[in-house]
Structures are given as C-alpha cells and as structure tokens.
Amino acid sequence: MFSGNSEWRSYVEQEMGPDFFKDLAKGQSPKLLWIGCADSRVPETIVMAAKPGDIFVHRNIANQFHLSDDSARSVLTYAVDNLNVQTIAVVGHTKCGGAAACLGASKQPAPPNSGETALGRWLGPMTELARELDLDTIPDDQALDKLVEENVKAQVANVIKTDTIQNAWKNGKDVTVHGWVFEIEHGKIRDLGISASKDTVL
C-alpha cells in the first residue's frame, strides 16, 4: 500500500510539477460534489480523470441520501455554503451489490428483524422502492438496472428537498443537481437527464 503511494506521489509531481502538493495544502476549491456508492470499482477521481482537489466526495452503500442522515447533509451544506460548489451529482452504478440485495429482499416477505441491523435500516428505503416498482415481470438484469436508475432519481429528489439547496436557489446561487449512472462494464458515465437548478423544475 505505501509503495503504491510513493509511486503515485512521484507520478503526480512529475506530471503536475514539484509544487503541486504545496499548492494543494493551501486549500480546496472543488467544482463538483459527488454523492456516490462506496463500491471499490467506482473511484470518482479516476473515472472523471480528475486531480486531487477537484471533487468533494460523499460515498456510502448504494449512494443513498437519506434526509435523516446528518453526515450526508453536512457534506452537502459544507460543499454549497462553504466551498461554493455549483455542480452536485448523485451517481449510481451498474452491478451494484446494494441494489441487488434490495431487489432480492423486495421479492420476499420482510423478516420481522430486518430493521435491526445497520445495513438493513440503511437499505430499507431502497428495498421499499424496489417493491413499489413491481419489477417481477422483467428479467433480473433489467430489473437491477431499473432499480439503480430509479434510486438515483429518488436520491436526487431528496437532495433537492434539503434546506441547503432550497435556500441556495432562493438566494440566486447557480447550483445544479444531476443524476448519473456509471456503467462499470463500459467505463462510461451516463446522464439520466433529470438535472435540476433554480431555473428548472424536476
């Protein structure tokens, strides 16, 4: 692990100059807040070909933005109010293990103790979303893709509901919230076309 860090540091200094890290230590001004999944196959800086300092990040299981989650809301507030980030993206991805677990759970009766574990509570809303979508009539791979997309849409809607975004728009801030899906099998980010700003309605 540490040898990899040494190689990376040498590469960055060679590509961006010997003063890159000294300049980076002076502060950050990211342009994008990435709200994504904790999956190890979706490293936002790499898939966006970005540099350290370019992207402010919040990641968790299945890219959730629960309105009761102070961690996620704190990240959003700091990004918008303190760092003046203008672009926010909720990013799901194909082959998502969390989404697959919710899809499977939605086809079974909820066990009486399903909400007793941290993971069960965390994924509960997404499991309910899968039940509401009634995905039993389509093949599992298509159902999973559909759930991933609809989950992104639901989390975008949650982000927009926050006082952080509503106040930013009321105050004329040019903040846009996007919904994207990273297609692991293609290495491609796909825009779901649900972007919302102070001048649009979701």
Short mmCIF file of C-alpha atoms in Angstrom, two decimals:
data_model
loop_
_atom_site.label_atom_id
_atom_site.label_comp_id
_atom_site.label_asym_id
_atom_site.label_seq_id
_atom_site.Cartn_x
_atom_site.Cartn_y
_atom_site.Cartn_z
CA MET A 1 0.00 0.00 0.00
CA PHE A 2 2.67 2.52 0.99
CA SER A 3 4.85 1.69 -2.00
CA GLY A 4 1.86 2.46 -4.20
CA ASN A 5 1.51 5.84 -2.53
CA SER A 6 5.16 6.58 -3.19
CA GLU A 7 4.77 5.71 -6.86
CA TRP A 8 1.65 7.86 -7.13
CA ARG A 9 3.30 10.84 -5.43
CA SER A 10 6.25 10.65 -7.80
CA TYR A 11 3.92 10.42 -10.79
CA VAL A 12 1.87 13.44 -9.69
CA GLU A 13 4.96 15.56 -9.07
CA GLN A 14 6.31 14.61 -12.48
CA GLU A 15 3.05 15.36 -14.28
CA MET A 16 1.92 18.45 -12.36
CA GLY A 17 5.12 19.92 -11.03
CA PRO A 18 7.10 19.67 -7.81
CA ASP A 19 5.00 22.32 -6.08
CA PHE A 20 1.64 20.61 -6.68
CA PHE A 21 1.25 19.25 -3.15
CA LYS A 22 2.43 22.50 -1.55
CA ASP A 23 -0.22 24.36 -3.52
CA LEU A 24 -2.83 21.72 -2.68
CA ALA A 25 -2.16 22.21 1.04
CA LYS A 26 -3.22 25.86 0.77
CA GLY A 27 -6.90 24.96 0.36
CA GLN A 28 -9.52 23.39 -1.86
CA SER A 29 -11.96 24.73 -4.42
CA PRO A 30 -13.71 21.68 -5.90
CA LYS A 31 -16.20 22.21 -8.70
CA LEU A 32 -18.20 19.02 -8.14
CA LEU A 33 -19.85 17.28 -5.19
CA TRP A 34 -20.02 13.56 -5.96
CA ILE A 35 -22.58 11.61 -3.93
CA GLY A 36 -21.80 8.03 -4.85
CA CYS A 37 -21.57 4.42 -3.80
CA ALA A 38 -18.77 3.05 -1.64
CA ASP A 39 -18.13 0.30 -4.21
CA SER A 40 -14.39 -0.07 -4.80
CA ARG A 41 -14.92 -0.23 -8.56
CA VAL A 42 -16.20 3.35 -8.78
CA PRO A 43 -13.32 5.68 -7.77
CA GLU A 44 -14.67 9.09 -8.70
CA THR A 45 -11.35 10.87 -9.20
CA ILE A 46 -10.12 8.19 -11.58
CA VAL A 47 -13.30 7.76 -13.65
CA MET A 48 -13.54 11.56 -14.04
CA ALA A 49 -9.81 11.91 -14.83
CA ALA A 50 -9.69 14.49 -12.05
CA LYS A 51 -6.89 15.77 -9.84
CA PRO A 52 -6.80 15.84 -6.04
CA GLY A 53 -8.83 18.88 -5.03
CA ASP A 54 -11.24 18.73 -7.98
CA ILE A 55 -14.06 16.69 -6.42
CA PHE A 56 -15.69 16.89 -2.99
CA VAL A 57 -16.96 13.43 -2.12
CA HIS A 58 -19.60 11.62 -0.08
CA ARG A 59 -19.86 7.87 -0.58
CA ASN A 60 -21.91 5.19 1.14
CA ILE A 61 -23.65 1.89 0.44
CA ALA A 62 -25.85 2.25 -2.68
CA ASN A 63 -25.41 6.04 -2.97
CA GLN A 64 -28.19 6.93 -0.57
CA PHE A 65 -29.11 10.44 0.53
CA HIS A 66 -31.43 9.95 3.49
CA LEU A 67 -32.96 13.17 4.74
CA SER A 68 -32.31 11.94 8.29
CA ASP A 69 -28.58 11.40 7.61
CA ASP A 70 -26.62 14.21 9.23
CA SER A 71 -23.40 13.02 7.62
CA ALA A 72 -24.72 13.39 4.08
CA ARG A 73 -26.49 16.65 4.83
CA SER A 74 -23.37 18.10 6.47
CA VAL A 75 -21.32 17.27 3.39
CA LEU A 76 -23.92 18.92 1.16
CA THR A 77 -24.11 22.02 3.35
CA TYR A 78 -20.34 22.43 3.54
CA ALA A 79 -20.00 21.92 -0.21
CA VAL A 80 -22.63 24.50 -1.14
CA ASP A 81 -22.29 27.07 1.65
CA ASN A 82 -18.55 26.98 2.33
CA LEU A 83 -16.87 25.67 -0.82
CA ASN A 84 -19.37 27.25 -3.24
CA VAL A 85 -19.69 24.04 -5.24
CA GLN A 86 -22.13 24.58 -8.09
CA THR A 87 -22.41 21.07 -9.51
CA ILE A 88 -23.80 18.17 -7.49
CA ALA A 89 -24.14 14.66 -8.88
CA VAL A 90 -25.82 11.66 -7.33
CA VAL A 91 -24.05 8.76 -9.02
CA GLY A 92 -25.30 5.19 -9.05
CA HIS A 93 -23.65 2.36 -10.93
CA THR A 94 -24.47 -0.87 -12.69
CA LYS A 95 -23.82 -4.20 -10.96
CA CYS A 96 -24.46 -2.54 -7.59
CA GLY A 97 -24.39 -5.06 -4.76
CA GLY A 98 -26.58 -2.92 -2.52
CA ALA A 99 -29.21 -2.56 -5.23
CA ALA A 100 -29.07 -6.30 -5.91
CA ALA A 101 -29.63 -7.04 -2.22
CA CYS A 102 -32.63 -4.71 -2.15
CA LEU A 103 -34.05 -6.26 -5.30
CA GLY A 104 -33.76 -9.72 -3.80
CA ALA A 105 -35.26 -8.62 -0.49
CA SER A 106 -38.18 -6.96 -2.25
CA LYS A 107 -39.30 -10.33 -3.61
CA GLN A 108 -39.54 -11.87 -0.15
CA PRO A 109 -41.73 -11.06 2.83
CA ALA A 110 -39.88 -8.69 5.12
CA PRO A 111 -38.44 -10.68 8.06
CA PRO A 112 -39.54 -9.39 11.47
CA ASN A 113 -35.99 -8.34 12.40
CA SER A 114 -34.98 -6.82 9.03
CA GLY A 115 -34.60 -3.36 10.54
CA GLU A 116 -32.43 -4.41 13.46
CA THR A 117 -29.10 -4.26 11.63
CA ALA A 118 -27.41 -1.08 10.44
CA LEU A 119 -27.33 -2.38 6.87
CA GLY A 120 -30.97 -3.39 6.99
CA ARG A 121 -32.02 0.04 8.20
CA TRP A 122 -29.80 1.77 5.66
CA LEU A 123 -31.15 -0.17 2.69
CA GLY A 124 -34.76 -0.26 3.91
CA PRO A 125 -35.96 2.69 1.78
CA MET A 126 -34.36 1.25 -1.33
CA THR A 127 -35.97 -2.13 -0.69
CA GLU A 128 -39.32 -0.40 -0.40
CA LEU A 129 -38.61 1.43 -3.66
CA ALA A 130 -37.96 -1.91 -5.35
CA ARG A 131 -41.31 -3.24 -4.08
CA GLU A 132 -43.12 -0.16 -5.36
CA LEU A 133 -41.58 -0.54 -8.82
CA ASP A 134 -43.03 -4.07 -9.15
CA LEU A 135 -40.06 -5.42 -11.11
CA ASP A 136 -41.08 -9.10 -11.05
CA THR A 137 -42.25 -9.05 -14.67
CA ILE A 138 -38.85 -8.23 -16.22
CA PRO A 139 -35.55 -10.16 -16.26
CA ASP A 140 -33.34 -9.71 -13.22
CA ASP A 141 -30.57 -7.85 -15.04
CA GLN A 142 -33.06 -5.34 -16.46
CA ALA A 143 -34.77 -5.07 -13.08
CA LEU A 144 -31.46 -4.28 -11.40
CA ASP A 145 -30.62 -1.58 -13.95
CA LYS A 146 -34.09 -0.08 -13.48
CA LEU A 147 -33.74 -0.05 -9.70
CA VAL A 148 -30.31 1.62 -9.93
CA GLU A 149 -31.75 4.38 -12.12
CA GLU A 150 -34.87 4.91 -10.01
CA ASN A 151 -32.78 5.00 -6.86
CA VAL A 152 -30.64 7.77 -8.32
CA LYS A 153 -33.78 9.72 -9.18
CA ALA A 154 -35.10 9.26 -5.64
CA GLN A 155 -31.86 10.49 -4.08
CA VAL A 156 -31.71 13.49 -6.42
CA ALA A 157 -35.23 14.35 -5.24
CA ASN A 158 -34.06 14.07 -1.62
CA VAL A 159 -31.08 16.35 -2.24
CA ILE A 160 -33.38 18.95 -3.78
CA LYS A 161 -35.70 18.84 -0.76
CA THR A 162 -32.99 19.95 1.64
CA ASP A 163 -32.93 23.44 3.08
CA THR A 164 -29.38 23.75 1.76
CA ILE A 165 -30.49 23.52 -1.87
CA GLN A 166 -33.75 25.38 -1.42
CA ASN A 167 -32.01 28.28 0.31
CA ALA A 168 -29.23 28.32 -2.29
CA TRP A 169 -31.80 28.66 -5.05
CA LYS A 170 -33.77 31.31 -3.17
CA ASN A 171 -30.57 33.30 -2.80
CA GLY A 172 -29.84 33.05 -6.51
CA LYS A 173 -26.97 30.57 -6.31
CA ASP A 174 -26.33 28.74 -9.56
CA VAL A 175 -26.36 25.21 -8.14
CA THR A 176 -27.36 22.28 -10.35
CA VAL A 177 -28.18 18.76 -9.15
CA HIS A 178 -27.64 15.89 -11.59
CA GLY A 179 -28.39 12.17 -11.65
CA TRP A 180 -25.81 9.92 -13.28
CA VAL A 181 -25.13 6.21 -13.63
CA PHE A 182 -21.61 4.83 -14.05
CA GLU A 183 -21.70 1.79 -16.32
CA ILE A 184 -18.93 -0.37 -14.90
CA GLU A 185 -18.92 -2.73 -17.86
CA HIS A 186 -18.26 0.17 -20.26
CA GLY A 187 -16.35 2.59 -18.03
CA LYS A 188 -18.88 5.24 -19.02
CA ILE A 189 -20.94 7.78 -17.07
CA ARG A 190 -24.49 8.19 -18.35
CA ASP A 191 -26.59 11.27 -17.60
CA LEU A 192 -30.18 10.37 -16.69
CA GLY A 193 -31.46 13.75 -17.90
CA ILE A 194 -33.05 14.76 -14.60
CA SER A 195 -30.87 17.77 -13.81
CA ALA A 196 -32.46 20.48 -11.68
CA SER A 197 -31.42 24.06 -10.98
CA LYS A 198 -33.03 27.27 -9.70
CA ASP A 199 -34.43 27.80 -13.19
CA THR A 200 -35.90 24.33 -13.70
CA VAL A 201 -38.41 22.03 -12.09
CA LEU A 202 -37.59 18.36 -11.53
#
